[in-house]
Coordinates of C-alpha atoms and ligand atoms in Angstrom, one line a residue:
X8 CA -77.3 -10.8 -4.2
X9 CA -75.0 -11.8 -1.2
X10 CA -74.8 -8.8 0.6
X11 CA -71.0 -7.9 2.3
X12 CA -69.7 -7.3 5.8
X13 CA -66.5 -5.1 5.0
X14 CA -64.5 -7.1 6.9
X15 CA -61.0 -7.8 5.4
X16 CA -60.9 -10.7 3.2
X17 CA -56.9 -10.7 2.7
X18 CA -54.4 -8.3 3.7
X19 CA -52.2 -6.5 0.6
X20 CA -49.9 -5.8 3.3
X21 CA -49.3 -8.7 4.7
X22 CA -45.9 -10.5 4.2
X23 CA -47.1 -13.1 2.4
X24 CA -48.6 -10.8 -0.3
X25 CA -45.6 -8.5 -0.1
X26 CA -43.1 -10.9 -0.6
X27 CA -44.8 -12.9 -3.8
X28 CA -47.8 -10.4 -5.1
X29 CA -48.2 -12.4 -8.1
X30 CA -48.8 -15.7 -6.0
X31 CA -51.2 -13.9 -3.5
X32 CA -53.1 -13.1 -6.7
X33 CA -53.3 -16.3 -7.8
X34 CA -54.9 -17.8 -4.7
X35 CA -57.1 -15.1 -4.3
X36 CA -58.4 -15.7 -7.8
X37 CA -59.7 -18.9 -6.8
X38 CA -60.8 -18.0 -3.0
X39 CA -62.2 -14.7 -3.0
X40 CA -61.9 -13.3 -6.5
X41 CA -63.8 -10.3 -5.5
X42 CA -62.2 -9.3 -1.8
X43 CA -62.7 -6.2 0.8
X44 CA -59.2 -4.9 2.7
X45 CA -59.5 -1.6 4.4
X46 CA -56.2 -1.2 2.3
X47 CA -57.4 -1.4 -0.8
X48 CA -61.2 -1.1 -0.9
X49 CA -62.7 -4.3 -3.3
X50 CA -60.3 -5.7 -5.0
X51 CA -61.2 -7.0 -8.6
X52 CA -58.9 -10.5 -9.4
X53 CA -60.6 -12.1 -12.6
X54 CA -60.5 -11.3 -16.0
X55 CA -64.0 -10.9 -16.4
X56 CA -65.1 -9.0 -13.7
X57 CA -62.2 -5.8 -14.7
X58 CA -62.7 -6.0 -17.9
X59 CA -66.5 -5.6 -16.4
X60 CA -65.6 -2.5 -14.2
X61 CA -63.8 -0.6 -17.0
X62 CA -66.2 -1.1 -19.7
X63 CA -69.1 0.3 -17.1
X64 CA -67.4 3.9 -16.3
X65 CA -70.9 5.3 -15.7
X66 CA -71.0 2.8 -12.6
X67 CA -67.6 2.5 -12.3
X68 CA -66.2 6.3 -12.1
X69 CA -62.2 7.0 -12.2
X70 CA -62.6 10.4 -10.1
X71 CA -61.1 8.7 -7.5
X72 CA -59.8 11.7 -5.9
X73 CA -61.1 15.3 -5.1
X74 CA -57.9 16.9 -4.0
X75 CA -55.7 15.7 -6.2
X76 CA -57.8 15.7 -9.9
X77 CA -55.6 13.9 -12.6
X78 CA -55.3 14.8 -16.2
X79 CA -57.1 12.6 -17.9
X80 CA -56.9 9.5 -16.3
X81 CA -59.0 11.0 -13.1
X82 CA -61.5 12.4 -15.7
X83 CA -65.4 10.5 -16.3
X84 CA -67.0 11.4 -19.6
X85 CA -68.1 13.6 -21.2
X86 CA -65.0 15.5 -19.4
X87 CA -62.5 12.9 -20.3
X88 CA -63.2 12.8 -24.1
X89 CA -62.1 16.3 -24.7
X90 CA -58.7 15.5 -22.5
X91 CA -58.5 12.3 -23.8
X92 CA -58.5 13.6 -27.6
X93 CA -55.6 16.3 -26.7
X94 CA -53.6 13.6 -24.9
X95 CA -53.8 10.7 -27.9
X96 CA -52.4 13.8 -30.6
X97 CA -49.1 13.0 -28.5
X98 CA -48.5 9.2 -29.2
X99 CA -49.6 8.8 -32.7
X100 CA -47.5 5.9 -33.8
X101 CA -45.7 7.9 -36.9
X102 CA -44.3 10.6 -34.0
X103 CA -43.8 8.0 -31.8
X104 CA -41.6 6.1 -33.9
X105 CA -39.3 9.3 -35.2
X106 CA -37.6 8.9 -31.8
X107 CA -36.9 5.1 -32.3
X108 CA -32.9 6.3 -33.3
X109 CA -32.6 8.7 -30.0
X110 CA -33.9 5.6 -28.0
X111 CA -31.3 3.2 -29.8
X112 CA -28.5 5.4 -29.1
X113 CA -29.5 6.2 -25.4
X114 CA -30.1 2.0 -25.0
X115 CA -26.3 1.3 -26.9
X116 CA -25.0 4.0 -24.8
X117 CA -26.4 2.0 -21.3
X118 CA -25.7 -1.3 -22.6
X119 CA -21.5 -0.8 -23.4
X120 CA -21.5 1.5 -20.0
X121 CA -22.0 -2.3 -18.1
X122 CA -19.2 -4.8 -17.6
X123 CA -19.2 -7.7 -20.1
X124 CA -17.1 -9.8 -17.8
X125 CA -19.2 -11.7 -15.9
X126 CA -19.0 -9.7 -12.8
X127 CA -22.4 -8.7 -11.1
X128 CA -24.0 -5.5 -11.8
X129 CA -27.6 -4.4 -10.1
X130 CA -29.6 -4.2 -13.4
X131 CA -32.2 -1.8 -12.2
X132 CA -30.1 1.2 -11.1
X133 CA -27.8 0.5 -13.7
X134 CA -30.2 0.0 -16.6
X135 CA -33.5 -0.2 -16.0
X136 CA -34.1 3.1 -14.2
X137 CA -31.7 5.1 -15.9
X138 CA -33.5 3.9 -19.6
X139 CA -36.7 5.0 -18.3
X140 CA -35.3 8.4 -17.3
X141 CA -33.4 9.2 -20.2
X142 CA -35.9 8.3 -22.7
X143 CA -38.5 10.0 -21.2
X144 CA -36.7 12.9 -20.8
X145 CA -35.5 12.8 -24.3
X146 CA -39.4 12.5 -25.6
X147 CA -40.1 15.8 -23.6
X148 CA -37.0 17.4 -24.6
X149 CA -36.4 18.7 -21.2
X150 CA -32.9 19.7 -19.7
X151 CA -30.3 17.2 -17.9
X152 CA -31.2 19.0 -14.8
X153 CA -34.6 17.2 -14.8
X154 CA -33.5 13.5 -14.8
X155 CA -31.5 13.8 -11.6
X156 CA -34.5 15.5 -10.0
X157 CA -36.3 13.0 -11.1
X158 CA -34.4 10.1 -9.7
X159 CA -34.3 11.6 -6.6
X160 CA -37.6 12.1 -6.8
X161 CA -38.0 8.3 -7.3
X162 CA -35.9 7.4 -4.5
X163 CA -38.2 9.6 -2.1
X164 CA -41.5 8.3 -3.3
X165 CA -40.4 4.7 -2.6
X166 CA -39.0 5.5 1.0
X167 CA -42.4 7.6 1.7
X168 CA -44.5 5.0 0.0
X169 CA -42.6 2.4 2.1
X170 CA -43.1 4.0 5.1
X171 CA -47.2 5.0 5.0
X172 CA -46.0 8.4 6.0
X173 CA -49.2 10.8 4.3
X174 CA -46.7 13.9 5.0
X175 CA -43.5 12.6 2.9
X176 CA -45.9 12.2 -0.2
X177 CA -47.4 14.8 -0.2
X178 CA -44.2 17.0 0.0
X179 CA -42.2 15.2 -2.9
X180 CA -45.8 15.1 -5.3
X181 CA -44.9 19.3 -4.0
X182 CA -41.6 19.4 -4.8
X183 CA -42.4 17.7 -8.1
X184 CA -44.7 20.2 -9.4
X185 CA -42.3 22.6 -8.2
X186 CA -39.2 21.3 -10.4
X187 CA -42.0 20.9 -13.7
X188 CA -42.9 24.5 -13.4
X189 CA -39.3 25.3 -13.9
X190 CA -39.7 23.8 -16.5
X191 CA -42.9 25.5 -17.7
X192 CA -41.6 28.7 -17.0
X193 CA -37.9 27.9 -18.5
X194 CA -40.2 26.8 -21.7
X195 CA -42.5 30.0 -21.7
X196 CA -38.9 32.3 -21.6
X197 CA -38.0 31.0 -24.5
X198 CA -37.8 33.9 -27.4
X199 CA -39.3 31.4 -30.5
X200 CA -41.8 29.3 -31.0
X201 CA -40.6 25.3 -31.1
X202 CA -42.2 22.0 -32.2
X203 CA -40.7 19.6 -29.3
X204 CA -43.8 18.0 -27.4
X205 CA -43.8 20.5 -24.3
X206 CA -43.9 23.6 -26.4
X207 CA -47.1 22.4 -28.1
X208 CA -48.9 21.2 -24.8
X209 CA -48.0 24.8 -23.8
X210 CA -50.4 26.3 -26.8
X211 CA -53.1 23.6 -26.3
X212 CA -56.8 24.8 -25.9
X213 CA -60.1 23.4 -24.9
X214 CA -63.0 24.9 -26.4
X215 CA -60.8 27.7 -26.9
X216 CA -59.6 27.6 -23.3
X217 CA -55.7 27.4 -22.5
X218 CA -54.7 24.7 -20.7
X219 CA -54.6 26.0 -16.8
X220 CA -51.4 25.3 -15.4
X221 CA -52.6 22.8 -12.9
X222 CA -54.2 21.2 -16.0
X223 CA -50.5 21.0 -17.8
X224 CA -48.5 20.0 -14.9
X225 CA -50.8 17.0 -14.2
X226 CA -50.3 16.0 -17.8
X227 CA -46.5 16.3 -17.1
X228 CA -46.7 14.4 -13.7
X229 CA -48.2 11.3 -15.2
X230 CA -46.3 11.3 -18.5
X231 CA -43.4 11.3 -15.9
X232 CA -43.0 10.0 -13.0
X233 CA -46.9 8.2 -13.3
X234 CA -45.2 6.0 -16.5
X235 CA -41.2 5.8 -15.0
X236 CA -41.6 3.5 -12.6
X237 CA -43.8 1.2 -14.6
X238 CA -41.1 1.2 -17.8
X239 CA -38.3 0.7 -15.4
X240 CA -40.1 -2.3 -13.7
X241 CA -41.2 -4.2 -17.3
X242 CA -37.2 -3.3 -18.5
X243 CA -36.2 -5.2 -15.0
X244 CA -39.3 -7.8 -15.3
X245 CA -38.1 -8.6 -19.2
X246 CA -34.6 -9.4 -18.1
X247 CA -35.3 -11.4 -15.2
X248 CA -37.7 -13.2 -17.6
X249 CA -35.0 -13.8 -20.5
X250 CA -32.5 -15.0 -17.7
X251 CA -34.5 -17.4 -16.4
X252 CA -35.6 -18.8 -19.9
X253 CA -32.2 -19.0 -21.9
X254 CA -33.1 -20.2 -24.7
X255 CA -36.2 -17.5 -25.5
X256 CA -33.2 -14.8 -24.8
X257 CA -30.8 -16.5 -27.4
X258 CA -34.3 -17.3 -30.3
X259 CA -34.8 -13.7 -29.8
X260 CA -30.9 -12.5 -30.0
X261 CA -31.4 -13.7 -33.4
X262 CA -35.5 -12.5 -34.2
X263 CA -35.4 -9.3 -32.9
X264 CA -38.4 -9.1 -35.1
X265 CA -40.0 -11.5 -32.6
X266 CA -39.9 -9.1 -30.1
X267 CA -43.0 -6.7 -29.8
X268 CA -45.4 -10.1 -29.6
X269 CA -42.6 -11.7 -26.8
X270 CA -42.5 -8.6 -24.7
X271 CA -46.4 -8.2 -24.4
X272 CA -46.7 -12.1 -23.3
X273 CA -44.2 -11.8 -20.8
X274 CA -45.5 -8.3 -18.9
X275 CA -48.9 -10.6 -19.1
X276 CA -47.5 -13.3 -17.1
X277 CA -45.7 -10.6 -14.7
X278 CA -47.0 -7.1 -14.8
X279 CA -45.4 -4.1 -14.7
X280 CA -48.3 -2.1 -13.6
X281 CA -50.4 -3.7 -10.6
X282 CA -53.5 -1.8 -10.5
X283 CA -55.9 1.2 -10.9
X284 CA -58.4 2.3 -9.0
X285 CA -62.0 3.1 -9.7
X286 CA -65.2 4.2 -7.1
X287 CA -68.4 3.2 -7.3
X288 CA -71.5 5.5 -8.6
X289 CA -74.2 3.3 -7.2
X290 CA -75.0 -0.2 -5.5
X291 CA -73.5 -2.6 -7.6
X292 CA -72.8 -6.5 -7.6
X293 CA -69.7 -7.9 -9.0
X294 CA -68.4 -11.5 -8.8
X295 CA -71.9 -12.0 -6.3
X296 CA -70.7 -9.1 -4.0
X297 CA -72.6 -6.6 -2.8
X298 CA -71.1 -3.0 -3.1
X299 CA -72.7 0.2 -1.8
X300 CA -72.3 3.5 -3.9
X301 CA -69.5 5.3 -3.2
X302 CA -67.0 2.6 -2.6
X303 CA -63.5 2.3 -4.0
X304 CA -62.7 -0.4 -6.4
X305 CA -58.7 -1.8 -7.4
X306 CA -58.9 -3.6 -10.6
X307 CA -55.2 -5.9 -10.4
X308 CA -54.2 -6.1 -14.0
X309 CA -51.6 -8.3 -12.5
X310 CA -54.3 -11.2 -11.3
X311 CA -56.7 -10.1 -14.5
X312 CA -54.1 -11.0 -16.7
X313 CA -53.2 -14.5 -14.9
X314 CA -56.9 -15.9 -15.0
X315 CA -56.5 -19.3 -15.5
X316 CA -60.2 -18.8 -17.2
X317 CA -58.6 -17.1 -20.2
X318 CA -55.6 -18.0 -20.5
X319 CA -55.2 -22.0 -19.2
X320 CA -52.1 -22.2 -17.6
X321 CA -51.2 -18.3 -16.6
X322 CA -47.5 -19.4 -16.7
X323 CA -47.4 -20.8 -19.7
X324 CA -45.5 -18.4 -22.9
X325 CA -48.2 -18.4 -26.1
X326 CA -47.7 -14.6 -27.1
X327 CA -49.8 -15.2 -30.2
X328 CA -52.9 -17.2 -29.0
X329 CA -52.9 -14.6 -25.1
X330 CA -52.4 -11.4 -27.3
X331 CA -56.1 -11.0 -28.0
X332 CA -57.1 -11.4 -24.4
X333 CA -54.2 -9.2 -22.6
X334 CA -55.0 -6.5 -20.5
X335 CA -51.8 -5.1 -20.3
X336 CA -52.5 -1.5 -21.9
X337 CA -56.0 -1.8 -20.2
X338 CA -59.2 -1.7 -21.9
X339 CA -61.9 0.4 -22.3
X340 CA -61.9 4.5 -22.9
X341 CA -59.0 4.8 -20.4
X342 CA -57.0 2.2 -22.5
X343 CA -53.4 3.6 -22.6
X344 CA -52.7 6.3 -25.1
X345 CA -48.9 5.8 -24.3
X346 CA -48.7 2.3 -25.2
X347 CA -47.1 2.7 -28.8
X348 CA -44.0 5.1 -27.0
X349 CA -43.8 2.2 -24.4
X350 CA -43.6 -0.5 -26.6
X351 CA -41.1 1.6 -28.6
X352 CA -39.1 2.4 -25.8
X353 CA -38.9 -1.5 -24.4
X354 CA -38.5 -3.1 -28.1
X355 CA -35.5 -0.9 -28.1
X356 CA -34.1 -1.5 -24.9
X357 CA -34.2 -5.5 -25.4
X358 CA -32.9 -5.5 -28.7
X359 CA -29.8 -3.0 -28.0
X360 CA -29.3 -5.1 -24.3
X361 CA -29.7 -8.7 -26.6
X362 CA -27.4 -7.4 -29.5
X363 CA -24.6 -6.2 -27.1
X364 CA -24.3 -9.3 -25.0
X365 CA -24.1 -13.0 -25.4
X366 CA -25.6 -14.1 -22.3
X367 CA -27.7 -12.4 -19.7
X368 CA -27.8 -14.5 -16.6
X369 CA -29.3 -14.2 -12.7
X370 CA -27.0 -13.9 -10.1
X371 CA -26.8 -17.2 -8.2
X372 CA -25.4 -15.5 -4.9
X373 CA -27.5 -12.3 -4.5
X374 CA -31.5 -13.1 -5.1
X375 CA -33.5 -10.3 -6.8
X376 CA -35.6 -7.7 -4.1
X377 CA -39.5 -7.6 -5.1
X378 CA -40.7 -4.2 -5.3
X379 CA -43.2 -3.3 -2.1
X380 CA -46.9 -3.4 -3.6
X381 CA -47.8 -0.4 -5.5
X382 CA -44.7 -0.9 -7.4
X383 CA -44.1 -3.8 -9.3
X384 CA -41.6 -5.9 -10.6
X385 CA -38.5 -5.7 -8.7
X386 CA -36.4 -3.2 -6.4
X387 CA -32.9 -5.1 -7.2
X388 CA -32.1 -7.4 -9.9
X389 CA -28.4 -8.8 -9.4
X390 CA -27.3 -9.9 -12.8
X391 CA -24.5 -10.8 -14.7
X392 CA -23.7 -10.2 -18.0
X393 CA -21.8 -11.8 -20.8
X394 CA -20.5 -10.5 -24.2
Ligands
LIG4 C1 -45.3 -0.7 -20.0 C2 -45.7 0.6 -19.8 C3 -47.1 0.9 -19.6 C4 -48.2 0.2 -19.2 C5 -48.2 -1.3 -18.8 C6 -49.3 1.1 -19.1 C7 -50.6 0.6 -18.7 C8 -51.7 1.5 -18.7 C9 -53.0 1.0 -18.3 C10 -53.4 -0.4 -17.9 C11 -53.9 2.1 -18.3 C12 -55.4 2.1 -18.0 C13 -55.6 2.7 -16.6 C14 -57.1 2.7 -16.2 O1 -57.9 2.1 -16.8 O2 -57.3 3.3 -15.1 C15 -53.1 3.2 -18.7 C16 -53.5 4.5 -18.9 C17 -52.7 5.6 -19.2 N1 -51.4 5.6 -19.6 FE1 -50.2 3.9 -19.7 N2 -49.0 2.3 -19.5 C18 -47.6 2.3 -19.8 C19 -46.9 3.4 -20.3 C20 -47.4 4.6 -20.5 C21 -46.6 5.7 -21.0 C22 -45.1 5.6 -21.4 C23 -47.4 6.8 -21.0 C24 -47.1 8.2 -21.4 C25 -45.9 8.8 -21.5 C26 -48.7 6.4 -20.6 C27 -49.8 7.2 -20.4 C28 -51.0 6.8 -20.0 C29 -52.1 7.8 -19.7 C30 -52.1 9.3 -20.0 C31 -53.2 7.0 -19.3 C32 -54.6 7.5 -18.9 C33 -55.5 7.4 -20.1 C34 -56.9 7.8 -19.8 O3 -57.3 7.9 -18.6 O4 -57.7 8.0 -20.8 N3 -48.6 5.1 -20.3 N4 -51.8 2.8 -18.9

């Protein structure tokens, strides 16, 4: 066992990192594939070693934070089954897929709203973000109110997350629960009983236990704004992908059946979601580090999902043959239970954006802004679109 200084082995922050994420991956893959920042904690880059971490949850625990428990993603077992059962009643795939028209229209709707002329639009505001909101919203059934909240919710948690400042996120995660218990209490007013997907997580028990509310508004958070910015990155990350590879946007213009396999490959090779964390239980060694108890652990999804030890060249499109090996919906018992409403939701978005235009294309004057690391994808995408 080599055993660690924790001196910093790469800086997250640094502009190199910043400005190309998914090449500062890349290299550290090769270099340092297991790597201490003060940042960060240990830093998991290959393939093997996450898919190592989240298959050992009793060493590697996901109650990563005391203050601030999360519902059920924060949860270790035996806890986390009980959560985790209430949760997955929520995205059964024959529910999930009753809301395939609602998505359609809400997609059609975004897609004739943007000029067809050529001009150039700024796809994330005008699409991407504005997708994610309205669908989401429209799964929960919740009020028009709550998507402009929640956009300006967004653009507060990226200035605060921007800026380091410990005080700005922790008043708009505050102002947050404040606007969902509106909502709660809005719900609870209500003279009838309903079916929509709030009203039953406001009758859920566990061993004959309500919910708290604590309990249901973390729920809410990371059905909401935990999932938002990751759909409105892959939306953003799909169409910068289909611009830059014309011909893949016009084969699937015409096999929109194509779709669910083509949209998994291309979040591998460019992930929507860069990490999750995880803390250590006891001493552990992984990729011949040495890591005391009590440490915490990123696992980048982004770099797991580029090793060049799985997948040969990490750039290179093979939906079918990657498919087996992609970590995109994570593995393991915290495996994402949302993953057939988000594949829904972006099969959707792709096939209304492909069917209403004839060419998507980059802007060649105005380049694309990166989203700052933990976001991914990007924070502008200039575009220009052709019917
Ligand atoms: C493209 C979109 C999405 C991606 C890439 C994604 C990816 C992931 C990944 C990798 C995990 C595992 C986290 C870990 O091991 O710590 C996860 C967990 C989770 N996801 Fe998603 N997700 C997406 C969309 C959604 C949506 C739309 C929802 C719900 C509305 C959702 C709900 C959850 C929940 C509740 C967990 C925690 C599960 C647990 O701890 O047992 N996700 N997701």
């Amino acid at each position: 066992m080599v055993s660690a200084k924790q001196t910093d082995d790469w800086d997250p922050r640094g502009p190199g990192a910043l400005a190309d994420p998914t090449q500062a991956y890349d290299a550290m893959r090769g270099t340092c594939p297991v790597a201490h920042s003060e940042y960060l904690g240990w830093s998991v880059f290959r393939h093997s070693d996450v898919v190592a971490v989240v298959e050992d949850h009793a060493s590697y625990s996901s109650r990563v934070s005391a203050r601030h428990p999360a519902v059920p993603n924060g949860y270790d077992p035996p806890q986390h089954g009980r959560y985790r059962d209430l949760v997955d009643h929520y995205f059964h795939p024959d529910d999930v897929n009753t809301f395939e028209p609602l998505f359609s229209s809400i997609a059609s709707e975004l897609a004739a709203e943007l000029p067809g002329d050529g001009s150039e639009i700024e796809f994330i505001d005008r699409f991407a973000l504005t997708y994610a909101l309205q669908t989401q919203r429209a799964w929960l059934g919740w009020p028009d109110y709550f998507a402009v909240a929640l956009r300006e919710w967004v653009t507060r948690q990226h200035s605060a997350t921007l800026s380091g400042d410990r005080q700005a996120l922790a008043d708009v995660a505050r102002d947050f629960d404040g606007v969902v218990s509106r909502v709660l209490a809005e719900w609870r007013a209500r003279p009838s009983p309903a079916d929509d997907i709030t009203s039953r997580l406001l009758r859920e028990q566990i061993d004959g236990v309500p919910l708290s509310d604590d309990e249901i508004v973390s729920i809410l958070r990371n059905w909401t704004v935990g999932e938002l910015a990751t759909m409105s990155a892959s939306v953003g990350i799909l169409v910068d992908y289909l611009a830059r590879h014309p011909q893949l946007q016009e084969r699937l213009r015409h096999a929109p059946e194509d779709l669910p396999a083509a949209i998994d490959e291309i979040l591998r090779i460019h992930a929507p979601l860069s990490s999750n964390r995880r803390v250590t239980t006891r001493a552990v060694e992984l990729g011949g580090r040495y890591i005391d108890a009590g440490e915490r652990i990123t696992i980048s999804w982004a770099s797991a999902n580029r090793d060049e030890a799985v997948f040969g060249d990490p750039d290179e499109y093979r939906p079918h043959e990657n498919a087996p090996h992609n970590l995109l919906y994570g593995r393991g018992i915290h495996d994402c239970p949302g993953a057939p409403l988000a594949r829904l939701e972006l099969r959707v978005a792709i096939a209304e954006l492909l069917a209403a235009t004839r060419q998507i294309a980059l802007s060649l004057d105005t380049p694309p802004v990166v989203a700052a690391y933990p976001a991914s994808g990007f924070r502008t995408l200039p575009v220009h679109i052709f019917r």
